[in-house]
Amino acid sequence: MSLDGTYDPNNIFAKILRGEAPCARVFEDDHVLSFMDVFPQVKGHTLVIPKHSSARNLLEEEPQVLSPLILGVQRVARAVRAALEPDGLVITQFNGTAAGQTVFHPHFHILPRWDGVAVGRHASGGMADPAELKALAEQIAAQIT
Ligand code: AMP
């Protein structure tokens, strides 16, 4: 899918938001939902998505959605740091297929990084054990402030 197109209300994140698909939930408020990536590039790979969006990427997003979204990203990233004590964190997002985007609902990736620990390639890893993801989600959720 190119950068231009129509929002698909049946994308997987829209289904998660409607409760039609499961997720290992970390945090939610009125504006954002955060959950574990099921194909993690590294332990603790966490996603943050806006709840009320019909944009397919960051470029299309409304300012009133972006503001609480980035605050949610910071809040969850701080909790990831507190829970998993990484040496650093990568926070990223992709726009368009050519850039690596695979789900066309805006989202940020939070990837904890440890010195000497490699990260898997984007969108090419195996599916994580749901029980492990749930445990990680609870560990991070306990550090939300
Ligand atoms: P992107 O490729 O930037 O669009 O990111 C989409 C991310 O969503 C990828 O890292 C996928 O591993 C992840 N993903 C896909 N399906 C699910 C799902 N059902 N639950 C959690 N994460 C998912």
PDB file of C-alpha atoms and ligand atoms in Angstrom:
ATOM      1  CA  MET A   1       0.000   0.000   0.000  1.00  0.00           C
ATOM      2  CA  SER A   2       1.352   3.410  -0.886  1.00  0.00           C
ATOM      3  CA  LEU A   3       1.249   6.498   1.274  1.00  0.00           C
ATOM      4  CA  ASP A   4      -2.119   7.363  -0.257  1.00  0.00           C
ATOM      5  CA  GLY A   5      -5.264   5.336   0.186  1.00  0.00           C
ATOM      6  CA  THR A   6      -8.331   4.728   2.296  1.00  0.00           C
ATOM      7  CA  TYR A   7      -8.313   3.742   5.959  1.00  0.00           C
ATOM      8  CA  ASP A   8      -9.290   0.084   6.340  1.00  0.00           C
ATOM      9  CA  PRO A   9     -11.534  -0.246   9.437  1.00  0.00           C
ATOM     10  CA  ASN A  10     -10.740  -3.964   9.498  1.00  0.00           C
ATOM     11  CA  ASN A  11      -7.005  -3.561  10.004  1.00  0.00           C
ATOM     12  CA  ILE A  12      -5.729  -5.606  12.947  1.00  0.00           C
ATOM     13  CA  PHE A  13      -5.253  -2.636  15.270  1.00  0.00           C
ATOM     14  CA  ALA A  14      -8.799  -1.418  14.608  1.00  0.00           C
ATOM     15  CA  LYS A  15      -9.986  -4.937  15.498  1.00  0.00           C
ATOM     16  CA  ILE A  16      -7.948  -4.879  18.713  1.00  0.00           C
ATOM     17  CA  LEU A  17      -9.475  -1.502  19.583  1.00  0.00           C
ATOM     18  CA  ARG A  18     -12.985  -2.893  19.048  1.00  0.00           C
ATOM     19  CA  GLY A  19     -12.185  -5.959  21.156  1.00  0.00           C
ATOM     20  CA  GLU A  20     -12.476  -8.252  18.125  1.00  0.00           C
ATOM     21  CA  ALA A  21      -8.855  -9.413  18.396  1.00  0.00           C
ATOM     22  CA  PRO A  22      -6.800 -10.058  21.532  1.00  0.00           C
ATOM     23  CA  CYS A  23      -3.787  -8.137  22.779  1.00  0.00           C
ATOM     24  CA  ALA A  24      -1.407  -8.203  25.737  1.00  0.00           C
ATOM     25  CA  ARG A  25      -2.515  -4.839  27.069  1.00  0.00           C
ATOM     26  CA  VAL A  26      -0.013  -2.607  28.845  1.00  0.00           C
ATOM     27  CA  PHE A  27      -1.921   0.640  29.246  1.00  0.00           C
ATOM     28  CA  GLU A  28      -4.887   2.595  28.040  1.00  0.00           C
ATOM     29  CA  ASP A  29      -6.528   5.925  28.667  1.00  0.00           C
ATOM     30  CA  ASP A  30      -9.161   7.881  26.733  1.00  0.00           C
ATOM     31  CA  HIS A  31      -6.726   8.535  23.886  1.00  0.00           C
ATOM     32  CA  VAL A  32      -4.256   5.678  23.493  1.00  0.00           C
ATOM     33  CA  LEU A  33      -3.907   1.924  23.832  1.00  0.00           C
ATOM     34  CA  SER A  34      -0.574   0.225  24.406  1.00  0.00           C
ATOM     35  CA  PHE A  35       0.101  -3.489  24.010  1.00  0.00           C
ATOM     36  CA  MET A  36       2.937  -5.909  23.318  1.00  0.00           C
ATOM     37  CA  ASP A  37       4.001  -6.544  19.717  1.00  0.00           C
ATOM     38  CA  VAL A  38       3.216 -10.206  18.954  1.00  0.00           C
ATOM     39  CA  PHE A  39       6.225 -10.468  16.619  1.00  0.00           C
ATOM     40  CA  PRO A  40       8.744  -8.783  18.905  1.00  0.00           C
ATOM     41  CA  GLN A  41      12.080  -7.648  17.528  1.00  0.00           C
ATOM     42  CA  VAL A  42      13.419  -7.718  21.082  1.00  0.00           C
ATOM     43  CA  LYS A  43      12.077  -8.574  24.551  1.00  0.00           C
ATOM     44  CA  GLY A  44       9.721  -5.796  25.639  1.00  0.00           C
ATOM     45  CA  HIS A  45       8.810  -4.562  22.125  1.00  0.00           C
ATOM     46  CA  THR A  46       5.747  -2.444  22.899  1.00  0.00           C
ATOM     47  CA  LEU A  47       3.296  -0.561  20.660  1.00  0.00           C
ATOM     48  CA  VAL A  48       1.272   2.583  21.341  1.00  0.00           C
ATOM     49  CA  ILE A  49      -1.682   3.438  19.105  1.00  0.00           C
ATOM     50  CA  PRO A  50      -4.329   6.180  19.093  1.00  0.00           C
ATOM     51  CA  LYS A  51      -7.832   5.003  19.976  1.00  0.00           C
ATOM     52  CA  HIS A  52      -9.671   7.500  17.818  1.00  0.00           C
ATOM     53  CA  SER A  53      -8.051   7.623  14.413  1.00  0.00           C
ATOM     54  CA  SER A  54      -8.948   7.101  10.811  1.00  0.00           C
ATOM     55  CA  ALA A  55      -5.495   7.985   9.561  1.00  0.00           C
ATOM     56  CA  ARG A  56      -3.274   5.338   8.014  1.00  0.00           C
ATOM     57  CA  ASN A  57      -0.005   6.899   9.067  1.00  0.00           C
ATOM     58  CA  LEU A  58       1.567   9.755  10.985  1.00  0.00           C
ATOM     59  CA  LEU A  59       1.421  12.158   8.035  1.00  0.00           C
ATOM     60  CA  GLU A  60      -2.363  11.962   7.911  1.00  0.00           C
ATOM     61  CA  GLU A  61      -2.974  12.181  11.653  1.00  0.00           C
ATOM     62  CA  GLU A  62      -4.970  14.981  13.255  1.00  0.00           C
ATOM     63  CA  PRO A  63      -3.132  17.327  15.665  1.00  0.00           C
ATOM     64  CA  GLN A  64      -5.602  16.605  18.471  1.00  0.00           C
ATOM     65  CA  VAL A  65      -4.778  12.891  18.156  1.00  0.00           C
ATOM     66  CA  LEU A  66      -1.022  13.402  17.902  1.00  0.00           C
ATOM     67  CA  SER A  67      -0.633  15.372  21.121  1.00  0.00           C
ATOM     68  CA  PRO A  68      -1.994  12.758  23.536  1.00  0.00           C
ATOM     69  CA  LEU A  69      -0.440  10.005  21.411  1.00  0.00           C
ATOM     70  CA  ILE A  70       3.115  11.231  21.888  1.00  0.00           C
ATOM     71  CA  LEU A  71       2.469  11.816  25.593  1.00  0.00           C
ATOM     72  CA  GLY A  72       1.260   8.219  25.793  1.00  0.00           C
ATOM     73  CA  VAL A  73       4.407   7.053  24.017  1.00  0.00           C
ATOM     74  CA  GLN A  74       6.582   8.876  26.544  1.00  0.00           C
ATOM     75  CA  ARG A  75       4.582   7.488  29.462  1.00  0.00           C
ATOM     76  CA  VAL A  76       4.819   3.897  28.241  1.00  0.00           C
ATOM     77  CA  ALA A  77       8.505   4.285  27.301  1.00  0.00           C
ATOM     78  CA  ARG A  78       9.262   5.426  30.842  1.00  0.00           C
ATOM     79  CA  ALA A  79       7.436   2.374  32.170  1.00  0.00           C
ATOM     80  CA  VAL A  80       9.368   0.071  29.792  1.00  0.00           C
ATOM     81  CA  ARG A  81      12.578   1.606  31.079  1.00  0.00           C
ATOM     82  CA  ALA A  82      11.571   1.178  34.725  1.00  0.00           C
ATOM     83  CA  ALA A  83      10.371  -2.402  34.211  1.00  0.00           C
ATOM     84  CA  LEU A  84      13.129  -3.813  32.017  1.00  0.00           C
ATOM     85  CA  GLU A  85      16.089  -1.526  32.768  1.00  0.00           C
ATOM     86  CA  PRO A  86      17.440  -1.326  29.209  1.00  0.00           C
ATOM     87  CA  ASP A  87      20.590   0.634  28.344  1.00  0.00           C
ATOM     88  CA  GLY A  88      18.606   2.595  25.739  1.00  0.00           C
ATOM     89  CA  LEU A  89      15.290   2.696  23.888  1.00  0.00           C
ATOM     90  CA  VAL A  90      14.498   3.019  20.200  1.00  0.00           C
ATOM     91  CA  ILE A  91      11.168   4.743  19.516  1.00  0.00           C
ATOM     92  CA  THR A  92      10.126   4.581  15.904  1.00  0.00           C
ATOM     93  CA  GLN A  93       7.310   4.428  13.390  1.00  0.00           C
ATOM     94  CA  PHE A  94       7.020   3.684   9.645  1.00  0.00           C
ATOM     95  CA  ASN A  95       4.949   5.361   6.929  1.00  0.00           C
ATOM     96  CA  GLY A  96       4.072   3.449   3.760  1.00  0.00           C
ATOM     97  CA  THR A  97       4.994  -0.015   2.555  1.00  0.00           C
ATOM     98  CA  ALA A  98       8.285   1.188   1.141  1.00  0.00           C
ATOM     99  CA  ALA A  99       9.270   2.370   4.618  1.00  0.00           C
ATOM    100  CA  GLY A 100       8.335  -0.956   6.205  1.00  0.00           C
ATOM    101  CA  GLN A 101       4.811  -0.200   7.440  1.00  0.00           C
ATOM    102  CA  THR A 102       2.656  -3.321   7.655  1.00  0.00           C
ATOM    103  CA  VAL A 103      -0.352  -2.165   9.718  1.00  0.00           C
ATOM    104  CA  PHE A 104      -2.086   0.939   8.416  1.00  0.00           C
ATOM    105  CA  HIS A 105      -3.259   2.498  11.667  1.00  0.00           C
ATOM    106  CA  PRO A 106      -0.841   4.985  13.255  1.00  0.00           C
ATOM    107  CA  HIS A 107       1.460   3.497  15.898  1.00  0.00           C
ATOM    108  CA  PHE A 108       4.787   3.925  17.628  1.00  0.00           C
ATOM    109  CA  HIS A 109       7.190   1.103  18.395  1.00  0.00           C
ATOM    110  CA  ILE A 110       9.105   1.149  21.680  1.00  0.00           C
ATOM    111  CA  LEU A 111      12.139  -1.131  21.580  1.00  0.00           C
ATOM    112  CA  PRO A 112      14.292  -1.503  24.670  1.00  0.00           C
ATOM    113  CA  ARG A 113      17.975  -1.955  23.807  1.00  0.00           C
ATOM    114  CA  TRP A 114      20.696  -3.589  25.860  1.00  0.00           C
ATOM    115  CA  ASP A 115      24.374  -3.226  25.110  1.00  0.00           C
ATOM    116  CA  GLY A 116      25.505  -6.265  23.141  1.00  0.00           C
ATOM    117  CA  VAL A 117      21.970  -7.605  22.547  1.00  0.00           C
ATOM    118  CA  ALA A 118      20.957  -7.726  18.874  1.00  0.00           C
ATOM    119  CA  VAL A 119      17.499  -6.697  17.675  1.00  0.00           C
ATOM    120  CA  GLY A 120      15.589  -8.735  15.096  1.00  0.00           C
ATOM    121  CA  ARG A 121      14.653  -7.263  11.748  1.00  0.00           C
ATOM    122  CA  HIS A 122      11.383  -5.359  11.535  1.00  0.00           C
ATOM    123  CA  ALA A 123       8.346  -7.494  10.602  1.00  0.00           C
ATOM    124  CA  SER A 124      10.349 -10.686  10.162  1.00  0.00           C
ATOM    125  CA  GLY A 125      10.374 -12.377  13.572  1.00  0.00           C
ATOM    126  CA  GLY A 126       8.357 -15.277  14.953  1.00  0.00           C
ATOM    127  CA  MET A 127       5.250 -14.991  17.076  1.00  0.00           C
ATOM    128  CA  ALA A 128       5.914 -14.674  20.810  1.00  0.00           C
ATOM    129  CA  ASP A 129       4.441 -16.942  23.473  1.00  0.00           C
ATOM    130  CA  PRO A 130       1.195 -15.231  24.613  1.00  0.00           C
ATOM    131  CA  ALA A 131       1.905 -16.113  28.265  1.00  0.00           C
ATOM    132  CA  GLU A 132       5.327 -14.440  28.068  1.00  0.00           C
ATOM    133  CA  LEU A 133       3.800 -11.361  26.455  1.00  0.00           C
ATOM    134  CA  LYS A 134       1.134 -11.180  29.148  1.00  0.00           C
ATOM    135  CA  ALA A 135       3.792 -11.379  31.879  1.00  0.00           C
ATOM    136  CA  LEU A 136       5.840  -8.626  30.209  1.00  0.00           C
ATOM    137  CA  ALA A 137       2.736  -6.468  29.755  1.00  0.00           C
ATOM    138  CA  GLU A 138       1.948  -6.802  33.469  1.00  0.00           C
ATOM    139  CA  GLN A 139       5.555  -6.010  34.413  1.00  0.00           C
ATOM    140  CA  ILE A 140       5.487  -2.829  32.320  1.00  0.00           C
ATOM    141  CA  ALA A 141       1.961  -1.889  33.378  1.00  0.00           C
ATOM    142  CA  ALA A 142       3.057  -2.008  37.024  1.00  0.00           C
ATOM    143  CA  GLN A 143       5.519   0.805  36.270  1.00  0.00           C
ATOM    144  CA  ILE A 144       3.068   3.202  34.598  1.00  0.00           C
ATOM    145  CA  THR A 145       2.969   6.462  36.518  1.00  0.00           C
TER     146      THR A 145
HETATM  147  P1  AMP B   1       4.509  -1.651  11.217  1.00  0.00           P
HETATM  148  O1  AMP B   1       5.180  -2.724  10.413  1.00  0.00           O
HETATM  149  O2  AMP B   1       5.383  -0.496  11.579  1.00  0.00           O
HETATM  150  O3  AMP B   1       3.222  -1.256  10.564  1.00  0.00           O
HETATM  151  O4  AMP B   1       4.185  -2.296  12.626  1.00  0.00           O
HETATM  152  C1  AMP B   1       3.161  -3.192  12.830  1.00  0.00           C
HETATM  153  C2  AMP B   1       3.573  -4.034  13.987  1.00  0.00           C
HETATM  154  O5  AMP B   1       2.429  -4.701  14.459  1.00  0.00           O
HETATM  155  C3  AMP B   1       4.618  -5.105  13.631  1.00  0.00           C
HETATM  156  O6  AMP B   1       5.762  -4.941  14.442  1.00  0.00           O
HETATM  157  C4  AMP B   1       3.882  -6.413  13.925  1.00  0.00           C
HETATM  158  O7  AMP B   1       4.734  -7.358  14.514  1.00  0.00           O
HETATM  159  C5  AMP B   1       2.805  -5.965  14.892  1.00  0.00           C
HETATM  160  N1  AMP B   1       1.591  -6.762  14.902  1.00  0.00           N
HETATM  161  C6  AMP B   1       0.930  -7.298  13.847  1.00  0.00           C
HETATM  162  N2  AMP B   1      -0.186  -7.930  14.271  1.00  0.00           N
HETATM  163  C7  AMP B   1      -0.223  -7.764  15.612  1.00  0.00           C
HETATM  164  C8  AMP B   1      -1.138  -8.176  16.636  1.00  0.00           C
HETATM  165  N3  AMP B   1      -2.243  -8.894  16.359  1.00  0.00           N
HETATM  166  N4  AMP B   1      -0.864  -7.838  17.920  1.00  0.00           N
HETATM  167  C9  AMP B   1       0.249  -7.139  18.218  1.00  0.00           C
HETATM  168  N5  AMP B   1       1.142  -6.710  17.302  1.00  0.00           N
HETATM  169  C10 AMP B   1       0.906  -7.023  16.018  1.00  0.00           C
END
